[in-house]
Amino acid sequence: MAQNRQYPRYLTLKMGQITGEGLLRDCAVLNVSRGGACVLVSDIETLPPSFSLSFDGDTRDCAIAWRERHRVGVAFTDGPLDESQLPDPAALRSAERGDDVLRVAELFLRGVHAYTEQQLDLFDQVMQHLLDNTTDEAMVELSARIAPVSRGPVGVIHRLADDDDIAVSGPVLERSPILAEDFLVRIARSKSQAHLLALAGRIMVPEKVTDVLVDRGDDAVAHRVTANDGAQISRSGFQRLAGRARKDEELAKTIVHRKEVPADLFAALVRLVAEPVRQQLLRDPDPDVRRRMAQCLLTPAEPATESKTRGPARTRPPEKPREADLGAARAQLVDAARGGKLDATVDNLAALARVPAEAVRNLVRLGFEDGALVLCKAAGLGWPDAKLVFTVLMTRNARVDYKAAFERFITLSGDTTERTVRYLKAKRSPSIVELRRML
């Protein structure tokens, strides 16, 4: 459409109001010249040929010069504007270039906190009209600009978020607080992995959305949503993630740092991962992770399996009585240690760890701390009880670093403990050199 202009245009980007007989409508003034203005309004078809336009504290009588979709060109019928009423001359250059939707977005963002709901709706309608004929580059820029706005054009934001081009939808999917949970679930169920990756990075990810991300997402999505503290993960979600973590060490390391992982699932995950991963987690900088790892791994040691024989000797005692007997034996050991009774402590520890008492006494005589820690581990003691026993066994050691002892204790693997116990069963007079090699 040819638009002959007598005066140059200046970018204004201001909210305005159209008034007339029985007429009151909000609008946005995109640009202005001395002789007229370009006005953005949601419905131009019902506008009369002439009306009053108020903006920037001034009211002008206008006549429509042209109409084009969402835009109306008006001529001032009460005379041209004075030069002093025009914007800064620097705005002249910017009025001749750029995309309309970005201009409106700039106007919107300038006063977003002051607009009424009606004005917000106007922006939404106008910008949706503008999106029909805008460029891909402008849509990408628009998405980045309005993504974090809490009072935004709802229709525009949902339209951008639903775009198949992740460059357009990504910023809004990841950052917009306006998107509802049901909408996010629909996107998670239907869009690409790139869309899912953007959802996984939101400040808050509802549980329903997270469940879909865990089900449909690739490794990158699983890693990102698990590492996101704002993602709410259900029990079933943790179960599926734990299954994937069996072959993904980094995912396993991320899961154990989630404070809300149920204890039984945490323990199951620890059992699933490879031994080197367990050892790394036992040395994790997070003390809570180390504590939970220790709780999982410091389980009662199973008695050695009896050799198979014929007849009644094959019958094994039921599980519950055996556990009760072990509990009573540990209580007896702890009571002896608490009373400072070295001989009784050695005898009870030897019985629980199933090693010769002579071997335990030789370790005590040598003052070998790691040997004592291994025996406490083999006896199925937790650290508080192990510390009591360890203290009695190492009475002759002038200085004991309990913090270092605790770190060594919780990092002792089951394999190392079993190997050391087998050695102590065979060697009543253990060699410190050989034991150190094992540990």
Coordinates of C-alpha atoms in Angstrom, one line a residue:
M1 CA 0.0 0.0 0.0
A2 CA 1.4 3.4 -1.0
Q3 CA 1.4 5.8 1.9
N4 CA 2.4 9.4 0.9
R5 CA 3.8 11.2 3.8
Q6 CA 4.3 15.0 4.0
Y7 CA 6.3 14.8 7.2
P8 CA 8.9 12.3 8.5
R9 CA 7.8 9.8 11.1
Y10 CA 9.2 9.4 14.6
L11 CA 9.0 6.3 16.8
T12 CA 6.9 6.9 19.9
L13 CA 5.8 3.5 21.3
K14 CA 3.2 5.0 23.7
M15 CA -0.2 3.9 25.0
G16 CA -3.1 5.9 23.7
Q17 CA -6.9 6.0 23.8
I18 CA -9.4 6.5 21.0
T19 CA -12.6 8.3 22.0
G20 CA -15.8 9.5 20.2
E21 CA -19.5 9.3 20.4
G22 CA -20.1 6.0 22.3
L23 CA -16.5 5.0 21.6
L24 CA -13.7 4.3 24.1
R25 CA -10.9 2.1 23.1
D26 CA -7.3 1.6 24.1
C27 CA -4.6 1.6 21.5
A28 CA -0.9 1.8 21.0
V29 CA 0.7 4.7 19.0
L30 CA 3.5 3.2 17.0
N31 CA 4.9 6.3 15.4
V32 CA 3.9 9.9 14.9
S33 CA 4.7 12.8 12.5
R34 CA 3.6 16.4 12.6
G35 CA 0.6 15.6 10.4
G36 CA -0.6 12.2 11.8
A37 CA 0.2 8.9 13.5
C38 CA 0.2 5.2 13.0
V39 CA -2.1 3.5 15.6
L40 CA -2.2 -0.2 16.6
V41 CA -5.7 -1.4 17.7
S42 CA -7.2 -4.8 18.0
D43 CA -10.3 -4.2 15.9
I44 CA -10.0 -1.6 13.1
E45 CA -13.1 -2.5 11.2
T46 CA -15.5 -1.0 13.6
L47 CA -13.7 2.3 13.9
P48 CA -15.6 5.4 12.6
P49 CA -14.0 7.6 9.9
S50 CA -13.1 10.2 12.5
F51 CA -12.4 10.2 16.2
S52 CA -10.2 11.8 18.9
L53 CA -6.8 10.3 19.7
S54 CA -5.3 10.9 23.2
F55 CA -1.6 10.1 23.9
D56 CA 1.3 11.7 25.7
G57 CA -1.0 14.1 27.6
D58 CA -2.4 15.6 24.3
T59 CA -5.7 15.0 22.4
R60 CA -6.0 15.4 18.7
D61 CA -8.9 15.2 16.3
C62 CA -8.2 12.6 13.6
A63 CA -9.5 11.2 10.4
I64 CA -8.6 7.7 9.1
A65 CA -6.2 7.9 6.1
W66 CA -5.7 4.2 5.6
R67 CA -6.4 0.8 7.3
E68 CA -4.2 -2.3 7.2
R69 CA -5.1 -5.3 9.3
H70 CA -4.3 -4.2 12.9
R71 CA -2.9 -0.8 12.0
V72 CA -4.7 2.5 11.2
G73 CA -3.0 5.6 9.7
V74 CA -4.6 8.8 10.9
A75 CA -4.3 12.4 9.8
F76 CA -4.6 15.2 12.4
T77 CA -7.5 17.4 11.3
D78 CA -7.0 20.1 13.9
G79 CA -3.6 21.1 12.5
P80 CA 0.0 19.7 12.6
L81 CA 1.9 19.1 15.7
D82 CA 4.4 21.7 16.9
E83 CA 8.1 20.8 16.5
S84 CA 8.4 20.8 20.3
Q85 CA 5.8 18.0 20.6
L86 CA 7.8 15.6 18.5
P87 CA 10.2 13.0 20.0
D88 CA 14.0 13.3 20.0
P89 CA 15.3 13.3 16.4
A90 CA 17.2 10.1 17.1
A91 CA 13.9 8.3 17.0
L92 CA 13.4 9.2 13.4
R93 CA 16.0 6.7 12.1
S94 CA 14.6 3.8 14.2
A95 CA 11.1 4.5 13.0
E96 CA 12.1 3.5 9.5
R97 CA 13.5 0.1 10.4
G98 CA 12.9 -3.0 12.5
D99 CA 10.0 -5.2 12.9
D100 CA 6.6 -4.0 14.2
V101 CA 6.2 -6.8 16.7
L102 CA 9.5 -5.8 18.3
R103 CA 8.5 -2.2 18.5
V104 CA 5.3 -3.2 20.2
A105 CA 7.2 -5.5 22.5
E106 CA 9.5 -2.6 23.5
L107 CA 6.4 -0.4 24.2
F108 CA 4.9 -3.3 26.2
L109 CA 8.0 -3.9 28.3
R110 CA 8.4 -0.2 29.1
G111 CA 5.1 0.0 31.0
V112 CA 4.2 -3.6 31.7
H113 CA 3.7 -3.1 35.5
A114 CA 1.3 -0.1 35.0
Y115 CA -1.0 -1.5 32.3
T116 CA -4.5 -2.5 33.1
E117 CA -5.8 -5.9 32.2
Q118 CA -7.6 -4.4 29.3
Q119 CA -4.4 -2.9 28.0
L120 CA -2.6 -6.2 28.4
D121 CA -5.3 -7.8 26.4
L122 CA -4.9 -5.2 23.7
F123 CA -1.2 -5.9 23.5
D124 CA -1.9 -9.6 23.3
Q125 CA -4.3 -9.2 20.4
V126 CA -2.2 -6.7 18.5
M127 CA 1.0 -8.8 18.8
Q128 CA -0.7 -12.0 17.7
H129 CA -1.8 -10.1 14.6
L130 CA 1.8 -9.0 14.1
L131 CA 3.2 -12.5 14.5
D132 CA 1.3 -13.6 11.4
N133 CA 3.6 -11.8 9.1
T134 CA 6.8 -11.3 11.1
T135 CA 10.2 -12.8 10.4
D136 CA 11.7 -15.8 12.1
E137 CA 14.5 -13.7 13.4
A138 CA 12.0 -11.3 15.0
M139 CA 10.1 -14.2 16.7
V140 CA 13.3 -15.5 18.2
E141 CA 14.2 -12.0 19.5
L142 CA 10.6 -11.5 20.8
S143 CA 10.7 -14.8 22.7
A144 CA 13.9 -13.9 24.4
R145 CA 12.6 -10.5 25.4
I146 CA 9.2 -11.5 26.9
A147 CA 10.1 -14.9 28.3
P148 CA 10.7 -13.8 31.9
V149 CA 7.8 -11.4 32.2
S150 CA 5.3 -12.3 34.8
R151 CA 2.5 -10.1 33.4
G152 CA 2.8 -10.9 29.7
P153 CA 0.6 -11.3 26.6
V154 CA -0.7 -14.8 27.4
G155 CA -1.8 -15.7 23.9
V156 CA 1.5 -14.6 22.4
I157 CA 3.6 -16.5 25.0
H158 CA 1.7 -19.8 24.5
R159 CA 1.9 -19.3 20.7
L160 CA 5.7 -18.9 20.9
A161 CA 6.0 -21.8 23.3
D162 CA 4.1 -24.1 20.9
D163 CA 6.4 -23.3 18.0
D164 CA 8.3 -26.3 16.5
D165 CA 11.4 -24.1 16.1
I166 CA 13.3 -24.5 19.4
A167 CA 15.0 -21.2 18.8
V168 CA 11.6 -19.6 19.1
S169 CA 10.0 -21.7 21.8
G170 CA 13.1 -22.5 23.9
P171 CA 13.4 -19.2 25.9
V172 CA 9.7 -19.1 26.7
L173 CA 9.5 -22.8 27.6
E174 CA 12.5 -22.5 30.0
R175 CA 11.7 -19.1 31.6
S176 CA 8.1 -18.0 31.3
P177 CA 6.1 -18.2 34.6
I178 CA 2.9 -17.8 32.7
L179 CA 2.7 -21.3 31.1
A180 CA 0.3 -23.6 32.9
E181 CA 1.1 -27.1 34.1
D182 CA -1.4 -28.8 31.6
F183 CA 0.2 -26.9 28.7
L184 CA 3.7 -27.9 29.8
V185 CA 2.6 -31.6 30.0
R186 CA 1.2 -31.4 26.5
I187 CA 4.5 -29.9 25.2
A188 CA 6.5 -32.6 27.0
R189 CA 4.4 -35.4 25.5
S190 CA 4.4 -34.1 21.9
K191 CA 7.5 -32.0 21.1
S192 CA 11.2 -32.7 20.4
Q193 CA 14.0 -33.6 22.8
A194 CA 15.2 -30.0 22.5
H195 CA 11.8 -28.8 23.8
L196 CA 12.1 -31.3 26.6
L197 CA 15.6 -30.1 27.5
A198 CA 14.2 -26.6 27.8
L199 CA 11.4 -27.7 30.1
A200 CA 13.9 -29.6 32.2
G201 CA 15.7 -26.3 33.0
R202 CA 12.7 -24.4 34.3
I203 CA 13.0 -22.8 37.8
M204 CA 10.1 -25.0 38.9
V205 CA 9.1 -28.2 37.1
P206 CA 5.8 -29.7 38.4
E207 CA 5.8 -33.4 39.2
K208 CA 3.5 -34.3 36.3
V209 CA 5.8 -32.6 33.8
T210 CA 8.9 -34.3 35.3
D211 CA 7.3 -37.7 35.0
V212 CA 6.9 -37.2 31.2
L213 CA 10.4 -35.8 30.9
V214 CA 11.8 -38.9 32.7
D215 CA 9.7 -41.2 30.5
R216 CA 10.4 -39.5 27.1
G217 CA 13.6 -37.7 27.6
D218 CA 17.0 -38.7 26.3
D219 CA 20.1 -38.8 28.5
A220 CA 20.6 -35.1 28.3
V221 CA 17.1 -34.4 29.5
A222 CA 17.4 -37.0 32.3
H223 CA 20.6 -35.4 33.5
R224 CA 19.3 -31.8 33.4
V225 CA 16.0 -32.5 35.2
T226 CA 17.7 -34.6 37.9
A227 CA 20.3 -31.8 38.5
N228 CA 17.5 -29.2 38.7
D229 CA 16.7 -28.6 42.4
G230 CA 13.4 -27.0 41.3
A231 CA 12.2 -30.1 39.6
Q232 CA 9.7 -32.1 41.6
I233 CA 10.4 -35.8 41.1
S234 CA 7.9 -38.5 42.1
R235 CA 8.7 -41.8 43.6
S236 CA 8.1 -43.6 40.3
G237 CA 10.3 -41.0 38.6
F238 CA 13.1 -41.8 40.9
Q239 CA 12.6 -45.5 40.3
R240 CA 13.0 -45.0 36.5
L241 CA 16.0 -42.7 36.9
A242 CA 17.6 -45.3 39.2
G243 CA 17.1 -47.9 36.5
R244 CA 18.8 -45.6 33.9
A245 CA 21.6 -44.8 36.4
R246 CA 22.7 -48.4 36.4
K247 CA 24.5 -47.8 33.2
D248 CA 25.1 -44.1 33.7
E249 CA 27.6 -43.2 36.5
E250 CA 27.1 -39.5 36.2
L251 CA 23.4 -39.8 36.5
A252 CA 23.8 -41.9 39.6
K253 CA 26.1 -39.3 41.2
T254 CA 23.5 -36.6 40.5
I255 CA 20.6 -38.6 41.9
V256 CA 22.2 -39.3 45.3
H257 CA 22.6 -35.5 45.8
R258 CA 18.8 -35.1 45.7
K259 CA 17.8 -34.7 49.4
E260 CA 14.3 -36.1 48.8
V261 CA 15.3 -39.5 47.3
P262 CA 13.4 -42.1 49.5
A263 CA 15.8 -44.1 51.7
D264 CA 14.9 -47.5 50.1
L265 CA 15.4 -46.1 46.6
F266 CA 18.7 -44.5 47.6
A267 CA 19.9 -47.9 49.0
A268 CA 18.7 -49.7 45.8
L269 CA 20.6 -47.3 43.7
V270 CA 23.8 -47.7 45.7
R271 CA 23.5 -51.5 45.2
L272 CA 23.0 -51.1 41.5
V273 CA 26.0 -48.9 40.7
A274 CA 29.5 -50.2 40.1
E275 CA 32.0 -50.4 43.0
P276 CA 34.2 -47.6 41.8
V277 CA 31.2 -45.3 41.8
R278 CA 30.3 -46.3 45.3
Q279 CA 33.8 -45.5 46.4
Q280 CA 33.6 -42.1 44.8
L281 CA 30.3 -41.3 46.5
L282 CA 31.7 -42.4 49.8
R283 CA 34.3 -39.6 49.4
D284 CA 31.8 -37.1 48.2
P285 CA 32.3 -33.5 49.4
D286 CA 28.6 -33.4 50.6
P287 CA 28.6 -34.8 54.2
D288 CA 24.9 -35.7 53.8
V289 CA 25.7 -37.9 50.8
R290 CA 28.5 -39.6 52.8
R291 CA 26.2 -40.1 55.7
R292 CA 23.5 -41.7 53.6
M293 CA 26.0 -43.8 51.8
A294 CA 27.4 -45.1 55.1
Q295 CA 23.9 -45.9 56.3
C296 CA 23.3 -48.0 53.2
L297 CA 26.6 -49.8 53.3
L298 CA 27.0 -50.4 57.0
T299 CA 24.5 -53.3 57.0
P300 CA 24.9 -56.4 59.1
A301 CA 27.5 -58.8 57.7
E302 CA 26.0 -62.2 56.7
P303 CA 27.5 -65.2 58.5
A304 CA 29.7 -67.3 56.4
T305 CA 27.7 -70.0 54.5
E306 CA 27.8 -73.4 56.2
S307 CA 29.3 -76.1 54.1
K308 CA 26.7 -78.4 52.6
T309 CA 26.1 -81.6 54.5
R310 CA 23.6 -84.3 54.3
G311 CA 20.8 -84.8 56.7
P312 CA 19.5 -82.5 59.4
A313 CA 22.9 -80.6 59.5
R314 CA 21.8 -78.9 56.2
T315 CA 18.9 -77.1 57.9
R316 CA 19.7 -73.4 58.4
P317 CA 18.1 -71.4 61.3
P318 CA 15.3 -69.1 60.2
E319 CA 16.2 -65.6 59.3
K320 CA 14.6 -63.7 62.2
P321 CA 16.3 -65.7 65.0
R322 CA 19.7 -65.3 63.3
E323 CA 19.3 -61.5 63.1
A324 CA 18.1 -61.5 66.8
D325 CA 21.2 -63.4 67.8
L326 CA 23.5 -61.0 65.9
G327 CA 21.8 -58.0 67.5
A328 CA 22.3 -59.5 70.9
A329 CA 26.0 -60.3 70.2
R330 CA 26.6 -56.7 69.0
A331 CA 24.9 -55.3 72.1
Q332 CA 27.2 -57.5 74.2
L333 CA 30.2 -56.2 72.3
V334 CA 29.2 -52.6 72.7
D335 CA 28.6 -53.1 76.4
A336 CA 32.1 -54.5 76.8
A337 CA 33.6 -51.6 74.9
R338 CA 31.6 -49.1 76.8
G339 CA 33.0 -50.6 80.0
G340 CA 36.5 -50.5 78.7
K341 CA 36.9 -54.2 79.0
L342 CA 39.6 -55.0 76.4
D343 CA 39.6 -58.8 76.7
A344 CA 35.8 -59.1 76.5
T345 CA 35.7 -56.6 73.6
V346 CA 38.3 -58.7 71.7
D347 CA 36.5 -62.0 72.3
N348 CA 33.1 -60.6 71.2
L349 CA 34.5 -58.8 68.2
A350 CA 36.3 -62.0 67.1
A351 CA 33.1 -64.0 67.4
L352 CA 31.0 -61.5 65.4
A353 CA 33.7 -61.0 62.6
R354 CA 34.3 -64.8 62.6
V355 CA 38.1 -64.5 63.0
P356 CA 40.4 -66.1 65.6
A357 CA 40.6 -64.0 68.8
E358 CA 44.4 -64.4 68.7
A359 CA 44.5 -62.6 65.3
V360 CA 42.5 -59.7 66.9
R361 CA 44.9 -59.5 69.8
N362 CA 47.9 -59.4 67.5
L363 CA 46.3 -56.4 65.7
V364 CA 45.7 -54.7 69.0
R365 CA 49.3 -55.4 70.0
L366 CA 50.6 -53.9 66.8
G367 CA 48.3 -50.9 67.1
F368 CA 47.0 -51.3 63.5
E369 CA 44.1 -49.0 63.2
D370 CA 42.9 -50.0 59.8
G371 CA 42.8 -53.6 60.9
A372 CA 40.5 -52.7 63.8
L373 CA 38.3 -50.7 61.5
V374 CA 37.9 -53.7 59.1
L375 CA 36.9 -55.9 62.0
C376 CA 34.2 -53.4 63.1
K377 CA 32.9 -53.3 59.6
A378 CA 32.8 -57.1 59.4
A379 CA 30.9 -57.1 62.6
G380 CA 28.2 -55.0 61.1
L381 CA 28.7 -52.0 63.4
G382 CA 27.6 -48.5 62.7
W383 CA 30.1 -45.7 63.3
P384 CA 28.9 -44.7 66.8
D385 CA 29.3 -48.3 68.1
A386 CA 32.4 -48.9 66.0
K387 CA 34.0 -45.8 67.5
L388 CA 33.5 -47.2 71.0
V389 CA 35.1 -50.6 70.0
F390 CA 37.8 -48.9 68.0
T391 CA 38.7 -46.7 71.0
V392 CA 39.2 -49.7 73.3
L393 CA 41.2 -51.6 70.8
M394 CA 43.5 -48.7 70.1
T395 CA 44.0 -47.7 73.8
R396 CA 47.7 -47.9 73.4
N397 CA 47.8 -45.4 70.6
A398 CA 48.6 -42.0 72.1
R399 CA 46.8 -40.1 69.4
V400 CA 43.8 -41.2 67.4
D401 CA 42.4 -39.1 64.6
Y402 CA 38.7 -40.0 64.8
K403 CA 37.8 -37.9 61.8
A404 CA 40.3 -39.6 59.6
A405 CA 39.2 -43.0 61.1
F406 CA 35.6 -42.3 60.3
E407 CA 36.5 -41.4 56.6
R408 CA 38.5 -44.7 56.3
F409 CA 35.7 -46.6 58.0
I410 CA 32.9 -45.6 55.7
T411 CA 35.0 -46.0 52.5
L412 CA 35.9 -49.6 53.3
S413 CA 34.2 -51.6 50.6
G414 CA 32.5 -55.0 51.1
D415 CA 35.1 -56.7 48.9
T416 CA 38.0 -55.3 50.9
T417 CA 36.4 -56.3 54.2
E418 CA 35.7 -59.9 53.1
R419 CA 39.3 -60.2 51.7
T420 CA 40.8 -59.0 54.9
V421 CA 38.7 -61.3 57.0
R422 CA 39.7 -64.3 54.9
Y423 CA 43.3 -63.4 55.5
L424 CA 42.9 -63.0 59.2
K425 CA 41.2 -66.4 59.4
A426 CA 44.2 -68.0 57.8
K427 CA 46.9 -65.9 59.6
R428 CA 46.7 -65.7 63.3
S429 CA 49.8 -63.6 63.3
P430 CA 49.0 -61.1 60.5
S431 CA 51.6 -59.1 58.7
I432 CA 51.0 -55.3 58.7
V433 CA 52.7 -55.1 55.3
E434 CA 50.4 -57.6 53.8
L435 CA 47.3 -56.0 55.4
R436 CA 48.3 -52.6 54.1
R437 CA 48.6 -54.0 50.7
M438 CA 45.1 -55.4 50.8
L439 CA 43.6 -52.1 52.1

